[in-house]
Every structure is written in structure tokens, then in C-alpha cells.
Short mmCIF file of C-alpha atoms in Angstrom, two decimals:
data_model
loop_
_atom_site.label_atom_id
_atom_site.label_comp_id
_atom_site.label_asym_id
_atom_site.label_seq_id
_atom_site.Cartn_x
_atom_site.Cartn_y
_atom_site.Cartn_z
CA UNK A 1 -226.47 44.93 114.19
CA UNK A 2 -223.29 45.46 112.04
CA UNK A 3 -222.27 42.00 112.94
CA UNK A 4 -225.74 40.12 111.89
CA UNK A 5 -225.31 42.23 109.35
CA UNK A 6 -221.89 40.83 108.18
CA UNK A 7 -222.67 37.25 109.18
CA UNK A 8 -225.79 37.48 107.37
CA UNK A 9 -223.81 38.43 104.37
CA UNK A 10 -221.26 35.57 105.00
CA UNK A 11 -223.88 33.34 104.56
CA UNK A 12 -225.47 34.91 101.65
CA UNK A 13 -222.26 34.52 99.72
CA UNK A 14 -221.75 30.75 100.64
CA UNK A 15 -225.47 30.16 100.04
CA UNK A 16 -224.49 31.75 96.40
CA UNK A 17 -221.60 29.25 96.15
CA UNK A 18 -223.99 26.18 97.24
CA UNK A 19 -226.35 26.99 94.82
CA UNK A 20 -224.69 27.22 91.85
CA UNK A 21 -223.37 24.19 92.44
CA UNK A 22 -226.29 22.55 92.87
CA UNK A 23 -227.49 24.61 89.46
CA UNK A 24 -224.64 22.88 87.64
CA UNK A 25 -225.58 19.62 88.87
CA UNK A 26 -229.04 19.91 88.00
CA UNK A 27 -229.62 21.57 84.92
CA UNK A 28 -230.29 19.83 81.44
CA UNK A 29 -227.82 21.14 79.87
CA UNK A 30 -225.00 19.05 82.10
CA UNK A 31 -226.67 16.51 81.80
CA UNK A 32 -226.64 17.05 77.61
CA UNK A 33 -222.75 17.85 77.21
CA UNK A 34 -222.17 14.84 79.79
CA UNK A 35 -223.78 12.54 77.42
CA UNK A 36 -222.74 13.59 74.01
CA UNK A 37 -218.93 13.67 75.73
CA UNK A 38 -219.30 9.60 76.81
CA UNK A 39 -220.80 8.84 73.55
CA UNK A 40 -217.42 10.58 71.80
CA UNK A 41 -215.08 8.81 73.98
CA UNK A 42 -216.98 5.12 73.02
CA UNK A 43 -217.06 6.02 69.68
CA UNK A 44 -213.11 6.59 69.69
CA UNK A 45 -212.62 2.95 71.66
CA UNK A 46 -214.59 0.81 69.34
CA UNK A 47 -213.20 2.76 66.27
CA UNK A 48 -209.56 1.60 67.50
CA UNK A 49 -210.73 -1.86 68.50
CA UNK A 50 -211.97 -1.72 64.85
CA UNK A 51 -209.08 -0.73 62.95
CA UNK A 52 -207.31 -3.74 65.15
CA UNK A 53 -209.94 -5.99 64.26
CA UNK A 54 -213.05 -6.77 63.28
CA UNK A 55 -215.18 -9.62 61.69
CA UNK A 56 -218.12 -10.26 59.16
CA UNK A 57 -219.91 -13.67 58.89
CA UNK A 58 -217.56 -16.13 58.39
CA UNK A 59 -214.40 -13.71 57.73
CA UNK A 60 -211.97 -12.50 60.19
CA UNK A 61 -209.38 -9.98 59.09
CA UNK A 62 -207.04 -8.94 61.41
CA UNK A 63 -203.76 -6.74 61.13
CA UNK A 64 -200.20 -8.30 60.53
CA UNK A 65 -198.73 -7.58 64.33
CA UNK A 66 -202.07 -9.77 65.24
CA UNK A 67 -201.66 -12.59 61.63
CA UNK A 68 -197.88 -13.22 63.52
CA UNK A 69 -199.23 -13.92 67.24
CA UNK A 70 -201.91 -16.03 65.84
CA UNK A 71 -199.54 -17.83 63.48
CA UNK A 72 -197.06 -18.98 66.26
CA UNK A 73 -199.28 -19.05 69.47
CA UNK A 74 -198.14 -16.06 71.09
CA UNK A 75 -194.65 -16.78 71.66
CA UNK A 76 -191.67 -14.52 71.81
CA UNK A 77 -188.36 -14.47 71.02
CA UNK A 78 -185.63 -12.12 70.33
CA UNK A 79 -184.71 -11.32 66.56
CA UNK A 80 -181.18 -11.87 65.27
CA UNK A 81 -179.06 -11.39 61.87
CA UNK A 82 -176.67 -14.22 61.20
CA UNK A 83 -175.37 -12.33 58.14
CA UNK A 84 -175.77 -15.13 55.31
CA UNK A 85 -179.65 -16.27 54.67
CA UNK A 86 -178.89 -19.23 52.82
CA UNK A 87 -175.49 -20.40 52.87
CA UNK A 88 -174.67 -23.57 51.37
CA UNK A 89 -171.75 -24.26 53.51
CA UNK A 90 -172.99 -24.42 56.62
CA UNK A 91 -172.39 -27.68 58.48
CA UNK A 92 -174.05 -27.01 61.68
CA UNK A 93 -175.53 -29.90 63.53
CA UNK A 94 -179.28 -29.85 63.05
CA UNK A 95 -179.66 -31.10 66.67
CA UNK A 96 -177.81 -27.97 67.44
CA UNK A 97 -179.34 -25.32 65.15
CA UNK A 98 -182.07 -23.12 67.22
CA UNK A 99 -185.35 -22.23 65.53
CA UNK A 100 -185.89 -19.47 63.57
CA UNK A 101 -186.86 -16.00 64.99
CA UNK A 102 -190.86 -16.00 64.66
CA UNK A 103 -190.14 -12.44 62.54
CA UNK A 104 -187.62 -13.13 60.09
CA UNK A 105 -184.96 -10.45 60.34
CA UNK A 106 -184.75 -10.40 56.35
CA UNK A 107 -187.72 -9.30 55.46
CA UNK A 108 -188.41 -6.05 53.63
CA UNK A 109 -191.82 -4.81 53.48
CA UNK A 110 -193.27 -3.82 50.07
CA UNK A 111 -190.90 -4.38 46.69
CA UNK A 112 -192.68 -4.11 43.68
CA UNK A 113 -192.50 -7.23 41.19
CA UNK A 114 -190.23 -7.23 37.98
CA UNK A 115 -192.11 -8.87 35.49
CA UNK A 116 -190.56 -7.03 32.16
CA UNK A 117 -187.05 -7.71 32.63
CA UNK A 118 -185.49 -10.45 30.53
CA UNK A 119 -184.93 -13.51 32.59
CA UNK A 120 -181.14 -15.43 31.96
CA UNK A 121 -182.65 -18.77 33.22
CA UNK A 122 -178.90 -19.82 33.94
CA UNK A 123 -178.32 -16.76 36.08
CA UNK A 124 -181.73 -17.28 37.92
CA UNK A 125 -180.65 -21.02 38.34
CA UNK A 126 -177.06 -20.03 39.88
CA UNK A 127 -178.74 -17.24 42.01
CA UNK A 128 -180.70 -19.63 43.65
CA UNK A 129 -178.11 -22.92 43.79
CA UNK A 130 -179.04 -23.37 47.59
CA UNK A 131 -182.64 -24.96 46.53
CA UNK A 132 -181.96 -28.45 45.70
CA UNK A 133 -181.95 -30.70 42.69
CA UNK A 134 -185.62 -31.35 44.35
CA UNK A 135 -186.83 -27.91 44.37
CA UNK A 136 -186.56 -27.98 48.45
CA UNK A 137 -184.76 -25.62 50.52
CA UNK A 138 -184.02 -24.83 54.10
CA UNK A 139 -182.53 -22.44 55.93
CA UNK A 140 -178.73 -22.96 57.39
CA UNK A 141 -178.72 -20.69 60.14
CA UNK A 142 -181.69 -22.15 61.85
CA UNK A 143 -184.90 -24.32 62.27
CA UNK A 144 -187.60 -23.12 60.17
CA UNK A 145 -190.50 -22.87 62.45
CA UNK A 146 -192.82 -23.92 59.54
CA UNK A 147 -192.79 -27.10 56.64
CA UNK A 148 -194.13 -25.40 53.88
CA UNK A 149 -195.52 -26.58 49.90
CA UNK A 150 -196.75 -24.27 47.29
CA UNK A 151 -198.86 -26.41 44.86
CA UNK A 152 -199.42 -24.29 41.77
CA UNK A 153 -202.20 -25.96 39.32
CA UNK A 154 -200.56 -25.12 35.86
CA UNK A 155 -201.78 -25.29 31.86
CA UNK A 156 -199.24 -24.06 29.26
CA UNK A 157 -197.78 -20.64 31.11
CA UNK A 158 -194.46 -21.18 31.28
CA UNK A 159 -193.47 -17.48 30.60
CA UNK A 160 -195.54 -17.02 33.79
CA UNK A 161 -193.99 -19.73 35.56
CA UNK A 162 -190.50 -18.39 34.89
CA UNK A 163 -191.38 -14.82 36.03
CA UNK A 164 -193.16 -16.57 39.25
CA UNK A 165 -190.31 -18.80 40.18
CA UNK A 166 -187.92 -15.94 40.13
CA UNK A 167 -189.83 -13.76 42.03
CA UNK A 168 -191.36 -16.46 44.71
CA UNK A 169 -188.12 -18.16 45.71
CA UNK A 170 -186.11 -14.90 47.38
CA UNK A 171 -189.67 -13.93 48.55
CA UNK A 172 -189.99 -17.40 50.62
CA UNK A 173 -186.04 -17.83 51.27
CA UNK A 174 -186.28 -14.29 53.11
CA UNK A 175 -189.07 -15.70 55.68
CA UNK A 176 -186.78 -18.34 56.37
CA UNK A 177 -189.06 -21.14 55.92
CA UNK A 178 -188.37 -24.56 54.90
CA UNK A 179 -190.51 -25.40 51.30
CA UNK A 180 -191.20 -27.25 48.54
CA UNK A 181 -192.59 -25.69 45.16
CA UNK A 182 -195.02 -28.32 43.20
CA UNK A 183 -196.40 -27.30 39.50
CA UNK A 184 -199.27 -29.74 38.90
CA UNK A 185 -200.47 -30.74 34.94
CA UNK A 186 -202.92 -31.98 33.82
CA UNK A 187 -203.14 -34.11 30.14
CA UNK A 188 -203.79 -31.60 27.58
CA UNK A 189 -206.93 -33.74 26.14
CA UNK A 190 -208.25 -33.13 29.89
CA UNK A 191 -209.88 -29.61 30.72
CA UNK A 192 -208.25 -27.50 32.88
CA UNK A 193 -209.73 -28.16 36.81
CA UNK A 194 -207.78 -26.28 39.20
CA UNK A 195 -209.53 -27.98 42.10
CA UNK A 196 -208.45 -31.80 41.14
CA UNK A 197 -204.84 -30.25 40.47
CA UNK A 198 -204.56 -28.59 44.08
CA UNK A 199 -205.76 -32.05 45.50
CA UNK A 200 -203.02 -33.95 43.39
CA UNK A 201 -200.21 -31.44 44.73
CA UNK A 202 -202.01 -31.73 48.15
CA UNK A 203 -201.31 -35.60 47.86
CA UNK A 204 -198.17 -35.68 45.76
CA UNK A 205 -196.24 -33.42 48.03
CA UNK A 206 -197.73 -35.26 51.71
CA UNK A 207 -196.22 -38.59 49.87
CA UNK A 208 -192.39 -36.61 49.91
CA UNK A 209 -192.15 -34.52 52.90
CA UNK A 210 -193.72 -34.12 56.16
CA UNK A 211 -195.73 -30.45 55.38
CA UNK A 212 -197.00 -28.70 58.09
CA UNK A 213 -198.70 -26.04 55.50
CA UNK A 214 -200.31 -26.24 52.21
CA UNK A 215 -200.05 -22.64 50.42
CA UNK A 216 -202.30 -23.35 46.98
CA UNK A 217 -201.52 -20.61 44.94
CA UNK A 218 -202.08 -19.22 41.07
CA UNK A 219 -198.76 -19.20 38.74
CA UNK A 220 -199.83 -15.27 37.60
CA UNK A 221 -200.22 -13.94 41.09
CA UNK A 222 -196.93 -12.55 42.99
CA UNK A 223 -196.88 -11.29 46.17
CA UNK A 224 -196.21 -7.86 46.66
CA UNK A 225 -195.13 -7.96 50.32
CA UNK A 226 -192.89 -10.20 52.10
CA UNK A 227 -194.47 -9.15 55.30
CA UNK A 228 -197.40 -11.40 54.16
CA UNK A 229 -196.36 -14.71 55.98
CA UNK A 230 -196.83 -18.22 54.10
CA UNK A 231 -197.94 -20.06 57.07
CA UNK A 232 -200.77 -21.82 58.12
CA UNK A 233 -202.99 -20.80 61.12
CA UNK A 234 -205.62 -22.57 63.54
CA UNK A 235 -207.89 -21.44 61.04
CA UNK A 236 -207.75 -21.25 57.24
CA UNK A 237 -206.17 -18.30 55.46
CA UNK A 238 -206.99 -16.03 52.02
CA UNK A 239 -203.87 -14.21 51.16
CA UNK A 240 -204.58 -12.72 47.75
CA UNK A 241 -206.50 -10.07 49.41
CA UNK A 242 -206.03 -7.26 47.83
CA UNK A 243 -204.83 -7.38 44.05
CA UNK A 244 -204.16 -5.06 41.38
CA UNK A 245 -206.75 -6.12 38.89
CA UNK A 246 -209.44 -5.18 40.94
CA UNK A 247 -207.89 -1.81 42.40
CA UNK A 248 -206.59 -3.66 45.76
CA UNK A 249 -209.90 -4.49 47.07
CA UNK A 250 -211.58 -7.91 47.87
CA UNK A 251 -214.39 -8.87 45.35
CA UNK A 252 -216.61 -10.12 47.42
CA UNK A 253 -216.34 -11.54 51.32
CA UNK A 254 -217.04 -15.27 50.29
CA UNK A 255 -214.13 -15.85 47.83
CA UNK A 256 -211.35 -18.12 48.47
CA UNK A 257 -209.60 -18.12 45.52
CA UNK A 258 -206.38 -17.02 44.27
CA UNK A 259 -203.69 -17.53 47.09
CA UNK A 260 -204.63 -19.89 50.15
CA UNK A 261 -203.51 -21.39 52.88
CA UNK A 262 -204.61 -24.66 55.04
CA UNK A 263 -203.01 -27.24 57.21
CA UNK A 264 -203.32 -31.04 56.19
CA UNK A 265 -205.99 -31.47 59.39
CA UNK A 266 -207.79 -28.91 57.76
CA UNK A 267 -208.12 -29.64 54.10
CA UNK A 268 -208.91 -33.42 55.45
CA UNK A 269 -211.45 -32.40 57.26
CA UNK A 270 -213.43 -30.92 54.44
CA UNK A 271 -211.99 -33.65 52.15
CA UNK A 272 -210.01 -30.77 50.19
CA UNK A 273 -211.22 -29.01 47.05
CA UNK A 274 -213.88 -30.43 44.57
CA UNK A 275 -212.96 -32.34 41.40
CA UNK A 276 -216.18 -31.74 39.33
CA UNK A 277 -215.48 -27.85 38.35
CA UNK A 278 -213.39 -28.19 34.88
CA UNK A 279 -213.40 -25.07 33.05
CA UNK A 280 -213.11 -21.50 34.92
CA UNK A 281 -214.25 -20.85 38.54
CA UNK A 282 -216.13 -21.70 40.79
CA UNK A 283 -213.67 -24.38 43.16
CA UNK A 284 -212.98 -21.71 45.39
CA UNK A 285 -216.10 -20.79 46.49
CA UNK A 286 -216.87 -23.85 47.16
CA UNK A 287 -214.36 -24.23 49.00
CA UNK A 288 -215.67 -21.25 50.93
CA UNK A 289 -218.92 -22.79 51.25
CA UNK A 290 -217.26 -26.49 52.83
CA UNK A 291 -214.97 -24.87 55.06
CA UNK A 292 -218.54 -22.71 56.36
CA UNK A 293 -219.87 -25.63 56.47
CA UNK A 294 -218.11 -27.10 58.86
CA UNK A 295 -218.23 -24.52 61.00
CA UNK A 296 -214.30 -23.03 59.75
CA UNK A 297 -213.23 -19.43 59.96
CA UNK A 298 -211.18 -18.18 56.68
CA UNK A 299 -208.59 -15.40 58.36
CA UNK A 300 -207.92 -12.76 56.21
CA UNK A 301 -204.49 -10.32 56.61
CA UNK A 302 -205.23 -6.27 56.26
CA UNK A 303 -205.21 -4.88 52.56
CA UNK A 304 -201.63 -3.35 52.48
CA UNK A 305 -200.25 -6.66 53.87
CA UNK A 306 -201.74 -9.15 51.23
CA UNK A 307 -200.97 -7.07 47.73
CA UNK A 308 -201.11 -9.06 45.05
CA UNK A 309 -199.61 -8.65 41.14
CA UNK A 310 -201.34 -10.31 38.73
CA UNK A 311 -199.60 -11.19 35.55
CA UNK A 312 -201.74 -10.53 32.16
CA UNK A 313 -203.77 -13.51 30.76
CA UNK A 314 -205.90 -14.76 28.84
CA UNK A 315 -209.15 -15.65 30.74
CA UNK A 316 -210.15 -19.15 30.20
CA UNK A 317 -213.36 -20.19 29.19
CA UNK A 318 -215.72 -20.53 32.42
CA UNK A 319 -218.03 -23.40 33.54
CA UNK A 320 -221.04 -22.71 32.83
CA UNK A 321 -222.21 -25.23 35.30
CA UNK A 322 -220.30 -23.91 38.11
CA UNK A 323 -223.02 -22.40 39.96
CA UNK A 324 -225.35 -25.37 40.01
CA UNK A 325 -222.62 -27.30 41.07
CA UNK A 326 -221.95 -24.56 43.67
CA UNK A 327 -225.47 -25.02 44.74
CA UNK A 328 -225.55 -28.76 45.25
CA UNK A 329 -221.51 -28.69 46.50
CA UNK A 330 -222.67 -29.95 50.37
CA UNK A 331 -224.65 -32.46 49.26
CA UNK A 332 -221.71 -34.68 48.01
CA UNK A 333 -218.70 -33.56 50.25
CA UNK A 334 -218.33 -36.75 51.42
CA UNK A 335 -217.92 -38.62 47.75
CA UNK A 336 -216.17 -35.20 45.88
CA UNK A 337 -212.50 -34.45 47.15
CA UNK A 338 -209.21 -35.11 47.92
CA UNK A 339 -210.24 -38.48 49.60
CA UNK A 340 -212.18 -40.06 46.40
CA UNK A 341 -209.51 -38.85 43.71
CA UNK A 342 -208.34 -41.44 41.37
CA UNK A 343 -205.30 -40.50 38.69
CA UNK A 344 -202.32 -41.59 37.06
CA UNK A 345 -198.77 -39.89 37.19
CA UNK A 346 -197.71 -39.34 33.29
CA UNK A 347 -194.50 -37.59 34.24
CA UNK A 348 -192.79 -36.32 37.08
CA UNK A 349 -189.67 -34.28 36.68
CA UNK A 350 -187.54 -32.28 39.66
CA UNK A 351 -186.12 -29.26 38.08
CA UNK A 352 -183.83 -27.37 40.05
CA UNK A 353 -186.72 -24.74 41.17
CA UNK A 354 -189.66 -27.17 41.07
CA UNK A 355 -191.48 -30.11 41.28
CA UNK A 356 -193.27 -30.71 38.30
CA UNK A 357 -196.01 -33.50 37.80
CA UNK A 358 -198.27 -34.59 34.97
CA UNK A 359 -201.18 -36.41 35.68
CA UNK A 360 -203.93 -38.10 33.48
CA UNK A 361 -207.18 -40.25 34.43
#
């Protein structure tokens, strides 16, 4: 009796274990903290896939670690410090030189423009003697990976322009790439249209040098940090993300202006910026609107990568036409660009910094 007894309490106790257990398993409240734990742990995973990257519309912005992959494929290769970015007596075979590392080992990050400090145009000029008499320079140590012009559309700022050129040349010399810098005039009797001037550097510079990358950029904007790679992608780039005048945040998703980059395939293709916006504004989005158009991406770097300065100015007076003519912009892509632009050259002077080029109708 003792021993049913015992046994019977043996399987009491197990019974006990068994059904709690099966409680657990079964009640609501499991079933509750389950839940609300999975929906935590997907929450966390898109939330890092998002700070990685992420896309509205027609925008893709994606962080610097992904702007290099994308920029050269996915390749690798180890860095290395030759000691002397641009010497001038290097007489290495160019069949011999190697290309350079895709991360340049020079750069620095963030540095903070100097726009107040008097510029000794002599000093800047024997700072920089390794740019030639045709504003082009080249790394000596190795291949630059990219072929790279800067057209800047220009109108009377040569205070800016001085500031710019100092500031732009170590900037681009420590990414090791091998550039030309183009400042494009226009007649004075002629208003100012930045669009017309970026196709006229577009086809000036194509007739001198074999450019893989077109960087079309604003005289009063300097970049901020050198970690912000002038390079064309598979896709078109806005670099003057984020700039000081409007607290380091983008305007609005659709603009294009300031800062861009696009490979010659690329600004054919939408037959490059329109001529008919003279006055202030309004070029870029277009642009926007013709490289959405034909079905283009604009790639965006993250906010503390693509820092902008902007130099004081005086705004110039806007088109007040500019958003009709934004309106209508697809409808005459075909007859409005880079590939129905007729000028003539007034004067064309290479400075030892730049490329400078007046042009008239």
C-alpha cells in the first residue's frame, strides 16, 4: 500500500512537471511576449538595413563605405603611402606605374574651409606648380583610376574663384585623381544661364581630354570633406547634399543642383542640361526631371559625407519663367541640350589653375 502509495506520488509529481509545461505552451500570454519579442528583433534588422541604406522615389542615398564599392565595382586592393602625392620629378614609366589604391591613402576626413585668409596668388601658384600650364594634373606615383573635369559656369566672381581654386586643387590632388578645372563665361550682354555654360564645358573639355567624369559644380560651394569622392557612378550623383546655408539638410528630394556628377554616356543620353533657363534656377530640376525621365537614378552620399560651404553672394535675379519651362521641359528634350547648342569661343585662356573660356552666340 506504501508502495502505490509512493508510485502514485511519483507520478503525481511528473504529471505536475508535464503540465506546466503544457500550461506554458498554451497560455495567451506566451503566445503575447513571443510576438511582441519577434516584432523587436525585425524592427532592429530593418532599422540597420536602414541606416545602411534606403531609397525614396527616384533617390538613392547610401553611406560612403557603400558610394566607394559602387564607384569602382567592388574591387579590392591593398592601400599604400608612397610618401610624395604629387611629385614633379618622377620619371616612372607610365606603362609601369600601377593604378591608384581605390581609397586614396591621403585623404583626411572633414577640414573646414579658409575663406578669410588673404590669398598671395604667387604663393598659391608655387604651392600648386605640379598642375600644368593647362590647368591638368596627374598623379606621379600611380594611375588615377578616374579622368576627371570640373566645369564651373562663372559671371564676375573672381574673389570666389580665387578662394575656390585654392581650396579645390589640394582637395582633388589628395584623391589622387587625374583632372582638368574649366571656368565657363558667358558675354556680359548675354544673361547668365548656368545650364548652356555646363553644356559648353561639357563639350569644350570632351574636345581636350578623354574624361571619364563630368563633376559640374558652383564657384561658391567648397567641399567640406575629402571623403566625398569626385567620381562618377553607374548612376548619376548629387554631391552638395548637405550645405551650410540651409543647416546641412537637403531642400527638397528632387533637386539636382549645386555640385553634380555624370558620365559622358549619361549626360548624352538625356542630351545634357537645358539652354532656355537664363536668369536664376530652375536647370537643375530639370535636369532632375530628364534624368527621371529616362528612367535614371540620382545617388546621393550620407549628410556628413557631402558638407558643403557656401561662400556669401549676392542672389541673382530669378527666371520668372522657370517653372513653365520646368513644366513643358520633356516635351522638347530632344531639340533643348547639349546636342542642339550653337556658340562662338570669344576667348580661351589656360591659366596655370584653370581653363578659362568665353563664349558668345
Amino acid at each position: 500500500m506504501i508502495k502505490q502509495n509512493d508510485n502514485l506520488k511519483y507520478e503525481v509529481f511528473v504529471t505536475d512537471q508535464v503540465s506546466l509545461c503544457r500550461r506554458l505552451f498554451t497560455s495567451p500570454r506566451f503566445y503575447v511576449v513571443f510576438l511582441v519579442v519577434q516584432v523587436a528583433i525585425i524592427a532592429l534588422v530593418i532599422s540597420m538595413w536602414d541606416s545602411d541604406s534606403y531609397s525614396t522615389g527616384q533617390m538613392v542615398v547610401i553611406t560612403d563605405k557603400q558610394m566607394q564599392e559602387v564607384l569602382f565595382n567592388g574591387t579590392e586592393q591593398h592601400f599604400y603611402f608612397t610618401g610624395y602625392l604629387w611629385d614633379t620629378t618622377n620619371t616612372t614609366d607610365d606603362a609601369q606605374i600601377s593604378k591608384c589604391p581605390i581609397i586614396s591613402p591621403y585623404l583626411v576626413g572633414y577640414r573646414k574651409p579658409v575663406i578669410n585668409e588673404r590669398i598671395v596668388w604667387e604663393e598659391v601658384l608655387e604651392k600648386y606648380k605640379a598642375v600644368r600650364c593647362d590647368s591638368h594634373f596627374q598623379p606621379s606615383n600611380c594611375k588615377a583610376r578616374q579622368k576627371v573635369a570640373l566645369i564651373v559656369p562663372f559671371r564676375d566672381r573672381y574673389a570666389h574663384l580665387e578662394v575656390f581654386l585654392r581650396h579645390i586643387h589640394p582637395f582633388l590632388m589628395r584623391q589622387q585623381l587625374d583632372y582638368g578645372i574649366y571656368v565657363i563665361d558667358l558675354d556680359d550682354k548675354i544673361k547668365f544661364n548656368r545650364g548652356l555654360l555646363l553644356n559648353v564645358g561639357f563639350i569644350e573639355a570632351s574636345k581636350e581630354y578623354d574624361y571619364d567624369c563630368y563633376i559640374f559644380h558652383d564657384v561658391d560651394l567648397l567641399p567640406e570633406n575629402d571623403k566625398n569622392l569626385y567620381r562618377c557612378s553607374d548612376q548619376p550623383r548629387h554631391m552638395s547634399v548637405a550645405v551650410d546655408k540651409f543647416a546641412y539638410k537637403l531642400p527638397y528630394a528632387a533637386i539636382f543642383g549645386g555640385v553634380s556628377a555624370m558620365t559622358k554616356d549619361q549626360i548624352l543620353f538625356v542630351n545634357g542640361f537645358s539652354n532656355k533657363f537664363s536668369g536664376w534656377g530652375g536647370e537643375d530640376d530639370d535636369m532632375f526631371n530628364r534624368l527621371t525621365h529616362h528612367n535614371m537614378t540620382v545617388m546621393r552620399s550620407m549628410d556628413d559625407v557631402s558638407m558643403y560651404k557656401m561662400l556669401k553672394h549676392k542672389q541673382s535675379d530669378p527666371n520668372p519663367q522657370r517653372f513653365k519651362l520646368i513644366k513643358t521641359g520633356m516635351k522638347r528634350v530632344k531639340e533643348d541640350g547639349v546636342k542642339n547648342l550653337q556658340y562662338k569661343i570669344m576667348k580661351k585662356t589656360e591659366f596655370p589653375l584653370y581653363t578659362y573660356i568665353k563664349i558668345t552666340f
